[in-house]
């Protein structure tokens, strides 16, 4: 299994590693700073460099439970020592986007009692689906104001690992469907935006909410009974 450095520290941009497998989908390393696509967050892009070569990583995915770096050129052979480096600007924008999405989820639950049913993101933009019967004309604007007010309070964002039994006893985690996590996963990784939102999550996040900057609610859609969709955007995707 690849040591997944981004799970502990999302701010590490580069590391040394050794190629342990080369397969159709790409290159597997003994350790990596790359985040593999999952939980609505896209996989990282970046570069692998070794003594006499380098190649672009165009995506990072999970393949049969392993982190695989998809590359668009020559693959380093098994045993090669490489340096891996992510495209930090893109990743940092994704971290800001992902934290914004969790803050939004905390607000729609706290203020409107709505449960989140899905979500997805690209750098600087995200959508969230939630269960709410009706929304008024001002709903988007209202949420936008509440979201920006909370982000500006600079809530710390904590990454933790909880024993499975403990996670299953936490009302916040139950609400966000911790029970859907495969039984083999223990401990469970938890992202806690202090005082705002807590959920089991594998993604990468900023250290505190002010780093997200301002967020715009771009669109609110009524997709059916009890099914609403909201699209948000970072006001300045390139900042930070
Ligand atoms: Zn998440």
CSV table of C-alpha atoms and ligand atoms in Angstrom, one decimal:
chain,number,residue,atom,x,y,z
A,1,UNK,CA,0.0,0.0,0.0
A,2,UNK,CA,1.2,3.5,-0.9
A,3,UNK,CA,1.9,5.8,2.0
A,4,UNK,CA,-0.5,8.7,1.4
A,5,UNK,CA,1.1,11.8,2.6
A,6,UNK,CA,-1.7,14.2,1.7
A,7,UNK,CA,-4.0,12.4,4.2
A,8,UNK,CA,-1.9,13.7,7.1
A,9,UNK,CA,-0.6,17.0,5.6
A,10,UNK,CA,-2.3,18.5,2.6
A,11,UNK,CA,0.4,21.2,2.3
A,12,UNK,CA,3.2,18.8,1.3
A,13,UNK,CA,3.8,19.5,-2.4
A,14,UNK,CA,6.7,17.2,-3.1
A,15,UNK,CA,8.4,13.9,-1.9
A,16,UNK,CA,10.9,11.3,-2.9
A,17,UNK,CA,9.5,7.9,-3.7
A,18,UNK,CA,10.3,4.6,-5.4
A,19,UNK,CA,8.3,3.0,-8.2
A,20,UNK,CA,6.7,-0.2,-6.9
A,21,UNK,CA,4.5,-1.1,-9.9
A,22,UNK,CA,3.8,-0.1,-13.5
A,23,UNK,CA,0.4,-1.0,-14.9
A,24,UNK,CA,-1.9,0.0,-17.7
A,25,UNK,CA,-3.5,2.7,-15.6
A,26,UNK,CA,-0.1,4.2,-14.7
A,27,UNK,CA,2.6,4.2,-12.0
A,28,UNK,CA,2.3,3.1,-8.4
A,29,UNK,CA,4.8,4.5,-5.8
A,30,UNK,CA,5.7,3.5,-2.3
A,31,UNK,CA,4.7,6.9,-1.1
A,32,UNK,CA,3.1,10.0,-2.7
A,33,UNK,CA,1.9,13.5,-2.2
A,34,UNK,CA,-0.7,13.0,-5.0
A,35,UNK,CA,-4.4,12.8,-4.0
A,36,UNK,CA,-6.3,10.1,-5.9
A,37,UNK,CA,-9.7,11.1,-7.2
A,38,UNK,CA,-12.5,10.4,-4.7
A,39,UNK,CA,-15.2,11.8,-2.5
A,40,UNK,CA,-16.1,14.4,-5.2
A,41,UNK,CA,-12.5,15.8,-5.4
A,42,UNK,CA,-10.6,15.4,-8.6
A,43,UNK,CA,-7.2,13.6,-8.7
A,44,UNK,CA,-4.0,15.6,-8.6
A,45,UNK,CA,-1.9,16.5,-11.6
A,46,UNK,CA,1.8,17.2,-11.5
A,47,UNK,CA,5.2,15.8,-12.5
A,48,UNK,CA,7.4,12.7,-11.8
A,49,UNK,CA,11.1,13.2,-12.2
A,50,UNK,CA,14.0,10.8,-12.1
A,51,UNK,CA,17.7,10.7,-13.0
A,52,UNK,CA,17.3,10.7,-16.7
A,53,UNK,CA,13.7,11.5,-17.3
A,54,UNK,CA,10.5,13.1,-16.3
A,55,UNK,CA,6.8,12.7,-17.1
A,56,UNK,CA,3.5,14.6,-16.6
A,57,UNK,CA,1.0,13.1,-14.3
A,58,UNK,CA,-2.4,13.9,-15.9
A,59,UNK,CA,-4.6,12.4,-13.2
A,60,UNK,CA,-4.4,10.3,-10.0
A,61,UNK,CA,-6.9,7.5,-9.5
A,62,UNK,CA,-7.6,4.6,-7.2
A,63,UNK,CA,-7.1,1.3,-9.2
A,64,UNK,CA,-7.9,-1.9,-7.3
A,65,UNK,CA,-7.4,-0.1,-4.0
A,66,UNK,CA,-4.0,1.5,-5.0
A,67,UNK,CA,-3.1,5.0,-5.8
A,68,UNK,CA,-2.1,5.1,-9.5
A,69,UNK,CA,-0.5,8.1,-11.2
A,70,UNK,CA,-1.7,8.3,-14.8
A,71,UNK,CA,1.1,9.6,-17.1
A,72,UNK,CA,1.2,10.9,-20.6
A,73,UNK,CA,4.7,9.7,-21.6
A,74,UNK,CA,7.6,7.3,-20.7
A,75,UNK,CA,7.1,5.4,-17.4
A,76,UNK,CA,9.9,5.0,-15.0
A,77,UNK,CA,10.7,1.3,-14.4
A,78,UNK,CA,10.0,-0.6,-11.1
A,79,UNK,CA,12.7,0.3,-8.6
A,80,UNK,CA,13.4,3.8,-10.0
A,81,UNK,CA,13.9,6.5,-7.4
A,82,UNK,CA,11.6,9.5,-8.4
A,83,UNK,CA,10.7,12.9,-7.0
A,84,UNK,CA,7.0,13.6,-7.3
A,85,UNK,CA,5.5,17.1,-7.3
A,86,UNK,CA,1.9,18.1,-7.5
A,87,UNK,CA,0.6,21.2,-9.4
A,88,UNK,CA,0.2,23.2,-6.2
A,89,UNK,CA,-1.9,26.1,-7.5
A,90,UNK,CA,-4.5,23.7,-8.8
A,91,UNK,CA,-4.5,21.6,-5.7
A,92,UNK,CA,-4.7,24.6,-3.3
A,93,UNK,CA,-7.7,25.9,-5.3
A,94,UNK,CA,-9.2,22.4,-4.8
A,95,UNK,CA,-8.5,22.5,-1.1
A,96,UNK,CA,-10.2,25.9,-0.8
A,97,UNK,CA,-13.1,24.6,-2.9
A,98,UNK,CA,-13.5,21.4,-0.8
A,99,UNK,CA,-13.5,23.3,2.5
A,100,UNK,CA,-16.1,25.8,1.1
A,101,UNK,CA,-18.3,22.8,0.2
A,102,UNK,CA,-18.1,21.4,3.8
A,103,UNK,CA,-18.8,24.8,5.3
A,104,UNK,CA,-21.8,25.1,3.0
A,105,UNK,CA,-23.0,21.6,4.1
A,106,UNK,CA,-22.7,22.7,7.7
A,107,UNK,CA,-24.8,25.8,7.1
A,108,UNK,CA,-27.6,24.2,5.1
A,109,UNK,CA,-28.0,21.6,8.0
A,110,UNK,CA,-27.7,24.1,10.8
A,111,UNK,CA,-29.9,26.8,9.4
A,112,UNK,CA,-32.3,24.8,7.2
A,113,UNK,CA,-32.2,21.3,8.6
A,114,UNK,CA,-31.2,20.0,5.1
A,115,UNK,CA,-29.2,16.9,4.6
A,116,UNK,CA,-26.6,16.7,1.9
A,117,UNK,CA,-27.1,13.9,-0.6
A,118,UNK,CA,-24.2,14.5,-3.0
A,119,UNK,CA,-21.5,16.8,-4.2
A,120,UNK,CA,-18.8,17.3,-6.7
A,121,UNK,CA,-16.1,19.8,-7.5
A,122,UNK,CA,-13.6,21.1,-9.9
A,123,UNK,CA,-10.9,23.8,-9.1
A,124,UNK,CA,-12.8,26.9,-8.0
A,125,UNK,CA,-16.4,25.6,-8.4
A,126,UNK,CA,-18.6,23.0,-6.8
A,127,UNK,CA,-22.1,21.7,-6.6
A,128,UNK,CA,-24.0,20.3,-3.7
A,129,UNK,CA,-27.3,18.3,-3.7
A,130,UNK,CA,-29.4,18.4,-0.6
A,131,UNK,CA,-32.8,17.4,0.7
A,132,UNK,CA,-35.1,20.4,1.2
A,133,UNK,CA,-38.8,20.6,0.3
A,134,UNK,CA,-39.0,24.3,-0.7
A,135,UNK,CA,-36.7,27.2,-1.1
A,136,UNK,CA,-37.6,30.9,-1.5
A,137,UNK,CA,-36.4,33.3,-4.1
A,138,UNK,CA,-33.8,34.7,-1.7
A,139,UNK,CA,-32.4,31.4,-0.6
A,140,UNK,CA,-29.2,31.5,-2.7
A,141,UNK,CA,-28.4,35.0,-1.5
A,142,UNK,CA,-29.2,34.2,2.1
A,143,UNK,CA,-26.9,31.1,2.0
A,144,UNK,CA,-24.2,33.1,0.3
A,145,UNK,CA,-24.2,35.7,3.1
A,146,UNK,CA,-24.2,33.2,5.9
A,147,UNK,CA,-21.4,31.2,4.2
A,148,UNK,CA,-19.2,34.2,3.7
A,149,UNK,CA,-19.8,35.3,7.3
A,150,UNK,CA,-18.7,31.9,8.7
A,151,UNK,CA,-15.7,31.6,6.4
A,152,UNK,CA,-14.5,35.0,7.5
A,153,UNK,CA,-14.6,33.9,11.2
A,154,UNK,CA,-11.6,31.7,10.3
A,155,UNK,CA,-12.7,28.5,11.9
A,156,UNK,CA,-9.8,26.1,12.3
A,157,UNK,CA,-10.0,22.9,10.1
A,158,UNK,CA,-8.8,19.8,11.9
A,159,UNK,CA,-7.8,16.4,10.3
A,160,UNK,CA,-8.3,13.5,12.7
A,161,UNK,CA,-8.5,9.7,12.7
A,162,UNK,CA,-11.2,8.2,14.8
A,163,UNK,CA,-11.6,4.5,15.7
A,164,UNK,CA,-14.6,3.1,13.8
A,165,UNK,CA,-16.6,2.4,16.9
A,166,UNK,CA,-16.2,6.0,18.1
A,167,UNK,CA,-17.1,7.5,14.7
A,168,UNK,CA,-20.3,5.4,14.7
A,169,UNK,CA,-21.3,7.0,18.1
A,170,UNK,CA,-20.8,10.6,16.9
A,171,UNK,CA,-24.2,12.3,15.9
A,172,UNK,CA,-22.5,14.6,13.4
A,173,UNK,CA,-20.8,11.7,11.6
A,174,UNK,CA,-24.0,9.6,11.7
A,175,UNK,CA,-25.8,12.4,10.0
A,176,UNK,CA,-23.2,12.5,7.2
A,177,UNK,CA,-23.7,8.7,6.6
A,178,UNK,CA,-20.5,7.4,8.2
A,179,UNK,CA,-22.2,4.0,8.1
A,180,UNK,CA,-21.7,3.8,4.3
A,181,UNK,CA,-17.9,3.6,4.7
A,182,UNK,CA,-16.6,0.1,4.0
A,183,UNK,CA,-16.2,-2.1,7.1
A,184,UNK,CA,-12.5,-2.5,6.4
A,185,UNK,CA,-11.9,1.2,7.0
A,186,UNK,CA,-10.7,1.7,10.6
A,187,UNK,CA,-9.7,4.3,11.8
A,188,UNK,CA,-12.0,6.7,9.9
A,189,UNK,CA,-10.5,10.0,8.7
A,190,UNK,CA,-12.6,13.0,9.9
A,191,UNK,CA,-12.5,16.6,8.7
A,192,UNK,CA,-13.7,18.9,11.5
A,193,UNK,CA,-14.4,22.6,10.7
A,194,UNK,CA,-14.5,23.7,14.3
A,195,UNK,CA,-18.0,24.7,15.3
A,196,UNK,CA,-19.4,24.4,11.8
A,197,UNK,CA,-19.2,21.0,10.2
A,198,UNK,CA,-17.8,17.5,10.9
A,199,UNK,CA,-17.7,14.6,8.4
A,200,UNK,CA,-15.9,11.5,7.5
A,201,UNK,CA,-13.8,12.5,4.5
A,202,UNK,CA,-10.8,11.5,2.5
A,203,UNK,CA,-10.1,14.8,0.8
A,204,UNK,CA,-7.7,17.7,1.2
A,205,UNK,CA,-8.6,20.9,3.0
A,206,UNK,CA,-7.1,24.2,4.0
A,207,UNK,CA,-6.0,24.9,7.6
A,208,UNK,CA,-8.7,27.4,8.4
A,209,UNK,CA,-11.7,28.9,6.7
A,210,UNK,CA,-10.4,32.4,6.0
A,211,UNK,CA,-8.0,30.8,3.5
A,212,UNK,CA,-11.0,29.9,1.3
A,213,UNK,CA,-11.7,33.6,0.6
A,214,UNK,CA,-15.1,34.8,-0.5
A,215,UNK,CA,-17.6,32.4,-2.2
A,216,UNK,CA,-20.4,33.2,-4.6
A,217,UNK,CA,-23.6,31.1,-4.9
A,218,UNK,CA,-23.8,30.9,-8.7
A,219,UNK,CA,-27.0,28.9,-9.1
A,220,UNK,CA,-29.8,27.3,-7.1
A,221,UNK,CA,-31.9,24.7,-8.8
A,222,UNK,CA,-35.1,22.9,-8.0
A,223,UNK,CA,-34.4,19.3,-9.2
A,224,UNK,CA,-37.6,17.9,-7.8
A,225,UNK,CA,-39.5,17.2,-4.6
A,226,UNK,CA,-37.0,17.4,-1.8
A,227,UNK,CA,-34.1,17.6,-4.2
A,228,UNK,CA,-32.3,20.9,-4.5
A,229,UNK,CA,-28.9,21.7,-6.1
A,230,UNK,CA,-26.6,24.6,-5.4
A,231,UNK,CA,-23.6,25.7,-7.4
A,232,UNK,CA,-20.9,27.7,-5.7
A,233,UNK,CA,-17.7,29.4,-7.0
A,234,UNK,CA,-14.7,30.9,-5.3
A,235,UNK,CA,-14.8,34.7,-5.9
A,236,UNK,CA,-11.1,34.6,-6.7
A,237,UNK,CA,-10.1,31.0,-7.7
A,238,UNK,CA,-6.4,32.0,-8.2
A,239,UNK,CA,-5.9,33.8,-4.8
A,240,UNK,CA,-3.7,32.3,-2.1
B,1,LIG,ZN1,-15.6,16.3,1.4
